[in-house]
Amino acid sequence: MHDVINHLINTVFGLGWPGWAISLIAYLLIATILFMIVPFQMLFLTYFERRAIARMQDRVGPNRVGPEGIFQPVADGVKMFTKEDIVPDAADKWVHLIGPGIVVAPTMFMFAVLPWGPGMVPFDMNIGLLFFFAISSVSAVGLMASGWASNNKFALLGAMRAVAQMVSYEIPAVLSLLAIVLVTGSLSIVDLITFQSGLFISSSDVPGIPDFGLGWFVFTPVGFLAFIAFFIAALAEGERTPFDIPEADSEIVAGYMTEYSGMKFGLFYLAQYVLNFLLCAITAIIFFGGWQGPGVGWLYAQAITPANPAGNGLFNVLAGVLGVFYFLAKTYFFFFVMVWVRGAYARLRIDQLMDFGWKLLIPLTLVNVVSAAIWVGLTKWGAADGLAFVEGWAPLMRWAVAFVITLVMNLVAYFFLVRVYSQSQDERARLDDEVLERLTNVA
Amino acid sequence: MRSDRVGVLRLPYHYAPTTGGELMDLLIQIIFGLISALVIGAAMMVVTMRNVIHSALWLIASFFGVAALYLLMEAEFIAVVQVLVYVGAISILILFAIMLTRSNEGDRLFTTYWWTSGLIALGLFGAVLVPTLAGTIWNLPQPTGPAGAPEVLSGVEELGRGFVSEFVLHFEIAGVLLTVALIGAIVIAFEERSRRRRVLTLAEELELRKRQQASEHSAVAAADSVD
Amino acid sequence: MTRAIPLEAVLVVAAALFCIGLFGALSRRNLIGVLMGIELMLNSVNINLVAFWRYLEPRFITGPTFVIFVITVAAAEAAVGLAMIITIYRSWNTINADSVDSLKG
């Protein structure tokens, strides 16, 4: 964006403005565009989810407002705006007020490092991935604050559940990303995407692979296991259905949102859907190449970039449109998978949730980190790093050996851990039965 | 795709013309003043607030201010780690601990001799720290290279290299410390009785009631047969 | 940055934060308040380390490395400290620093 603004002002109009003015204009413009796009994304996502889940449950869903009910979210928004804003008498007024704000603000910050297309990233931070997850953990504070300030036991219970769940599922999410970061050797999200060019094999691992934009991480054993673990953790962080314990309406009313109404409730709703969108987007970016796809790389090579200032501006637009299309298609596919999971699975109990996270996902992702280290050693290192025996091998051969070894390692780890986990769950159920037995005998 | 790999957050400097830096300096000074006011003010609120939850929320604000200060000093990795660890983990731990304990502080916020500690803190600040800081001559290195060129800063890559070469022993000790702290926290806070106090599900309660009724019936039947 | 703000300004902010934290740690009755004061003090130390790195030795990574170690120690300290506070609450039913005095002769 900075390059395009610079090109427009200084080259096309020849005004010769200083660099900071161009930066300022570019960032303001990007922020405005994002703040206009994001709420509309959220409106569309709510409509999409309601229609999709209705189709799965053999219903019709909202279809009254506008053609096929497409304006239903707008009507909902109007309703929320005009509702009375109720603050309970016993609530802590200020904390009750700022709670939803603390929940929403981090989700907006996370867009700062999200790349939409080739060259279309608001801010390419060299620690972007870490920033994304650091900021996402802030919203837990807002949940806790709003749950406590409501002075309602259901709200407090919901907040405690939500925070416990978010904190424990952050660990497998970050560990599965750590494997990917090891492979790419960079924390920048843009570098992560450019790494994934190629055709089923990343052209960074094996030079000479034709670039069809399909060298995604999910095609490697390390990336596949990391993808599964990350997506499950993302479902838990976004409070999606198998893990929607914090707002289980049959147990604790609406969790931390119980005492909120009107637009404050709307803010929680907004934060939730925007967070879901972001989690789907980051899944698509990290494991499925983001905007990478057939044709984008070729188009972007002809465009105006810092490396190629003599390019054609038309190709910027073409590459951007195609890249954003691929990116949004992948993101919406993952959102559809989230809805699909909601239609298919029942809610877990809190102890099952914690057991699954701590006893299965975390060991699996730890093994995956070791696999990633082996992958890096076999595909990138040489005699200089102490791996002399790989020196004479062809790149494809090294890639194949790394593939087989990590595949075997991950499969063995998966089957072993799943067996141990299911045995421990059986044992636990047996113990629970014994406790029940003893209770009944005493009584 | 990126020209400057060392510190991406130095955009204003990177694009600033070499002559017109005074405006940028003033801007940085204003930002520094605001951030310092936030840090100090929030810290004051932390120690003087009566409600512990409010204290914890102000503590989070203070942590954020410190993270912003790191960003201003171009240590973006440390800033992100500050947000991740302090705001995302430690303050959540503190909030959890507050929720798990009931604060019956009574009418007194401070200990009996709070003014002594106040005097110690004020004296330390006014009589020791500030004169020392003001009286020391810091050997600030003179900027090398052409004027206006971005300074070379060590970043995330050097940090990672340091952890596996120069500071590898410290790194491993930190890992052991974290493991020990994890196990220690579990051992200290573990409650033996918590297992027995499992909340029964509705189905289990129903089952329990059924069995109770059955045992009562059988007891009645046994009493009858004795008669 | 180094031109606009003198090193002393950053250090004075850190010193003020340290003294506020010290006051909180010494005088709060609530044990969690004491812990919060200690966290403030650790933060001020981190500010100092980063400032010295930035102003005096920007090419060497020693300062940020020790900030990472301090953050690690702070996390460990918070986990163990809060576990102890919860245990104290279970046995004394209070978390006031001056009520936990069974060692008093």
Short mmCIF file of C-alpha atoms in Angstrom, two decimals, chain B residues 10-204:
data_model
loop_
_atom_site.label_atom_id
_atom_site.label_comp_id
_atom_site.label_asym_id
_atom_site.label_seq_id
_atom_site.Cartn_x
_atom_site.Cartn_y
_atom_site.Cartn_z
CA ARG B 10 11.53 2.45 13.05
CA LEU B 11 9.42 3.64 10.16
CA PRO B 12 9.37 7.35 11.15
CA TYR B 13 13.14 7.46 11.26
CA HIS B 14 13.54 5.42 8.19
CA TYR B 15 11.46 7.77 6.13
CA ALA B 16 12.33 10.99 7.97
CA PRO B 17 14.36 13.49 5.97
CA THR B 18 17.73 14.21 7.53
CA THR B 19 17.07 17.90 8.15
CA GLY B 20 13.48 18.11 9.43
CA GLY B 21 13.81 15.89 12.49
CA GLU B 22 12.78 18.45 15.13
CA LEU B 23 9.07 17.90 14.59
CA MET B 24 9.54 14.16 14.96
CA ASP B 25 11.59 14.70 18.13
CA LEU B 26 8.84 16.82 19.65
CA LEU B 27 6.28 14.16 18.72
CA ILE B 28 8.40 11.46 20.35
CA GLN B 29 8.81 13.57 23.49
CA ILE B 30 5.04 14.08 23.75
CA ILE B 31 4.43 10.36 23.28
CA PHE B 32 7.06 9.55 25.90
CA GLY B 33 5.43 11.95 28.37
CA LEU B 34 1.99 10.41 27.84
CA ILE B 35 3.29 6.86 28.22
CA SER B 36 5.26 7.74 31.36
CA ALA B 37 2.19 9.40 32.86
CA LEU B 38 0.18 6.26 32.11
CA VAL B 39 2.80 3.96 33.66
CA ILE B 40 3.31 6.03 36.81
CA GLY B 41 -0.35 6.95 37.26
CA ALA B 42 -1.52 3.38 36.81
CA ALA B 43 1.14 2.17 39.25
CA MET B 44 -0.07 4.73 41.82
CA MET B 45 -3.61 3.44 41.37
CA VAL B 46 -2.37 -0.15 41.84
CA VAL B 47 -1.00 0.56 45.30
CA THR B 48 -3.77 2.88 46.50
CA MET B 49 -6.98 1.27 45.19
CA ARG B 50 -9.11 -0.32 47.89
CA ASN B 51 -10.68 -2.92 45.61
CA VAL B 52 -8.15 -5.62 44.65
CA ILE B 53 -9.77 -6.24 41.28
CA HIS B 54 -9.46 -2.57 40.39
CA SER B 55 -5.82 -2.75 41.47
CA ALA B 56 -5.27 -5.70 39.15
CA LEU B 57 -6.91 -3.89 36.22
CA TRP B 58 -4.73 -0.83 36.80
CA LEU B 59 -1.74 -3.18 36.98
CA ILE B 60 -2.65 -4.41 33.49
CA ALA B 61 -2.81 -0.80 32.28
CA SER B 62 0.65 -0.24 33.75
CA PHE B 63 1.98 -3.35 31.98
CA PHE B 64 0.61 -2.00 28.72
CA GLY B 65 2.33 1.31 29.31
CA VAL B 66 5.63 -0.47 29.90
CA ALA B 67 5.13 -2.41 26.66
CA ALA B 68 4.57 0.88 24.84
CA LEU B 69 7.76 2.22 26.40
CA TYR B 70 9.64 -0.79 25.01
CA LEU B 71 8.14 -0.10 21.57
CA LEU B 72 9.35 3.49 21.84
CA MET B 73 12.81 2.17 22.65
CA GLU B 74 12.61 -0.03 19.53
CA ALA B 75 12.66 -3.32 21.42
CA GLU B 76 9.59 -4.69 19.66
CA PHE B 77 10.24 -8.32 20.56
CA ILE B 78 10.46 -7.48 24.26
CA ALA B 79 7.28 -5.42 23.95
CA VAL B 80 5.37 -8.33 22.43
CA VAL B 81 6.75 -10.73 25.03
CA GLN B 82 5.68 -8.27 27.73
CA VAL B 83 2.13 -8.31 26.40
CA LEU B 84 2.15 -12.10 25.97
CA VAL B 85 3.56 -12.97 29.40
CA TYR B 86 2.53 -10.13 31.71
CA VAL B 87 -0.85 -9.19 30.27
CA GLY B 88 -1.78 -12.59 28.85
CA ALA B 89 -0.54 -14.84 31.64
CA ILE B 90 0.57 -13.22 34.89
CA SER B 91 -2.32 -10.79 35.21
CA ILE B 92 -4.74 -13.60 34.39
CA LEU B 93 -3.12 -15.66 37.17
CA ILE B 94 -3.52 -12.73 39.57
CA LEU B 95 -7.16 -12.28 38.59
CA PHE B 96 -7.77 -16.00 39.09
CA ALA B 97 -6.15 -15.89 42.53
CA ILE B 98 -8.34 -12.91 43.49
CA MET B 99 -11.45 -14.77 42.37
CA LEU B 100 -10.44 -17.89 44.32
CA THR B 101 -9.85 -16.00 47.57
CA ARG B 102 -12.36 -13.78 49.28
CA SER B 103 -10.88 -10.47 50.27
CA ASN B 104 -12.00 -9.51 53.79
CA GLU B 105 -9.56 -6.70 54.14
CA GLY B 106 -11.64 -4.78 56.62
CA ASP B 107 -11.38 -1.03 56.84
CA ARG B 108 -7.62 -0.78 56.68
CA LEU B 109 -5.90 -0.84 53.30
CA PHE B 110 -2.29 -0.65 54.52
CA THR B 111 -0.33 -2.22 57.36
CA THR B 112 0.06 -0.31 60.62
CA TYR B 113 3.41 1.27 59.83
CA TRP B 114 2.65 2.10 56.22
CA TRP B 115 4.09 5.60 56.55
CA THR B 116 7.52 4.10 57.33
CA SER B 117 7.55 2.23 54.06
CA GLY B 118 6.27 5.35 52.33
CA LEU B 119 9.18 7.30 53.77
CA ILE B 120 11.62 4.58 52.70
CA ALA B 121 10.28 4.61 49.13
CA LEU B 122 10.22 8.41 48.91
CA GLY B 123 13.68 8.69 50.43
CA LEU B 124 15.05 6.09 48.07
CA PHE B 125 13.61 7.96 45.12
CA GLY B 126 14.42 11.52 46.15
CA ALA B 127 17.67 11.11 48.05
CA VAL B 128 19.37 8.14 46.39
CA LEU B 129 18.10 7.25 42.93
CA VAL B 130 17.48 10.62 41.27
CA PRO B 131 20.72 12.30 42.44
CA THR B 132 22.71 9.24 41.39
CA LEU B 133 21.08 9.13 37.97
CA ALA B 134 21.50 12.85 37.45
CA GLY B 135 25.09 12.88 38.69
CA THR B 136 26.41 10.00 36.61
CA ILE B 137 28.07 10.69 33.29
CA TRP B 138 26.88 8.08 30.83
CA ASN B 139 29.35 7.25 28.10
CA LEU B 140 26.81 7.45 25.32
CA PRO B 141 28.32 6.16 22.10
CA GLN B 142 28.51 8.74 19.34
CA PRO B 143 26.48 7.83 16.27
CA THR B 144 28.68 6.45 13.53
CA GLY B 145 28.03 6.49 9.82
CA PRO B 146 26.21 9.15 7.79
CA ALA B 147 23.70 11.36 9.58
CA GLY B 148 20.10 10.21 9.38
CA ALA B 149 21.00 6.62 8.54
CA PRO B 150 19.12 4.09 10.69
CA GLU B 151 21.20 2.76 13.54
CA VAL B 152 22.15 -0.90 13.52
CA LEU B 153 20.21 -2.58 16.32
CA SER B 154 20.43 -6.15 17.45
CA GLY B 155 17.08 -7.85 16.97
CA VAL B 156 15.25 -11.16 17.26
CA GLU B 157 17.82 -13.11 15.25
CA GLU B 158 20.69 -12.08 17.52
CA LEU B 159 18.52 -12.87 20.53
CA GLY B 160 17.89 -16.40 19.23
CA ARG B 161 21.56 -16.93 18.44
CA GLY B 162 22.50 -15.71 21.91
CA PHE B 163 20.14 -18.21 23.52
CA VAL B 164 21.77 -21.19 21.82
CA SER B 165 25.39 -20.07 22.02
CA GLU B 166 26.42 -17.48 24.57
CA PHE B 167 23.57 -17.79 27.05
CA VAL B 168 22.80 -21.48 26.61
CA LEU B 169 23.40 -22.29 30.27
CA HIS B 170 21.17 -19.44 31.47
CA PHE B 171 18.55 -20.55 28.98
CA GLU B 172 18.54 -24.12 30.26
CA ILE B 173 18.46 -22.99 33.88
CA ALA B 174 15.48 -20.79 33.07
CA GLY B 175 13.75 -23.82 31.54
CA VAL B 176 14.46 -25.93 34.63
CA LEU B 177 13.22 -23.09 36.83
CA LEU B 178 9.95 -22.89 34.92
CA THR B 179 9.44 -26.66 35.17
CA VAL B 180 10.18 -26.62 38.89
CA ALA B 181 7.82 -23.67 39.38
CA LEU B 182 5.08 -25.50 37.45
CA ILE B 183 5.42 -28.65 39.53
CA GLY B 184 5.82 -26.66 42.74
CA ALA B 185 2.71 -24.60 42.12
CA ILE B 186 0.69 -27.75 41.48
CA VAL B 187 2.07 -29.45 44.61
CA ILE B 188 1.40 -26.41 46.80
CA ALA B 189 -2.08 -25.66 45.58
CA PHE B 190 -3.29 -29.24 45.11
CA GLU B 191 -6.19 -30.11 47.33
CA GLU B 192 -6.56 -33.76 48.25
CA ARG B 193 -10.26 -33.51 48.93
CA SER B 194 -11.18 -32.03 45.58
CA ARG B 195 -11.58 -35.44 44.01
CA ARG B 196 -14.30 -36.55 46.40
CA ARG B 197 -16.25 -33.35 45.97
CA ARG B 198 -17.04 -34.13 42.38
CA VAL B 199 -20.33 -32.65 41.31
CA LEU B 200 -22.67 -35.41 40.27
CA THR B 201 -24.48 -35.18 36.98
CA LEU B 202 -28.25 -35.32 36.92
CA ALA B 203 -28.23 -38.93 35.73
CA GLU B 204 -25.90 -39.92 38.54
#
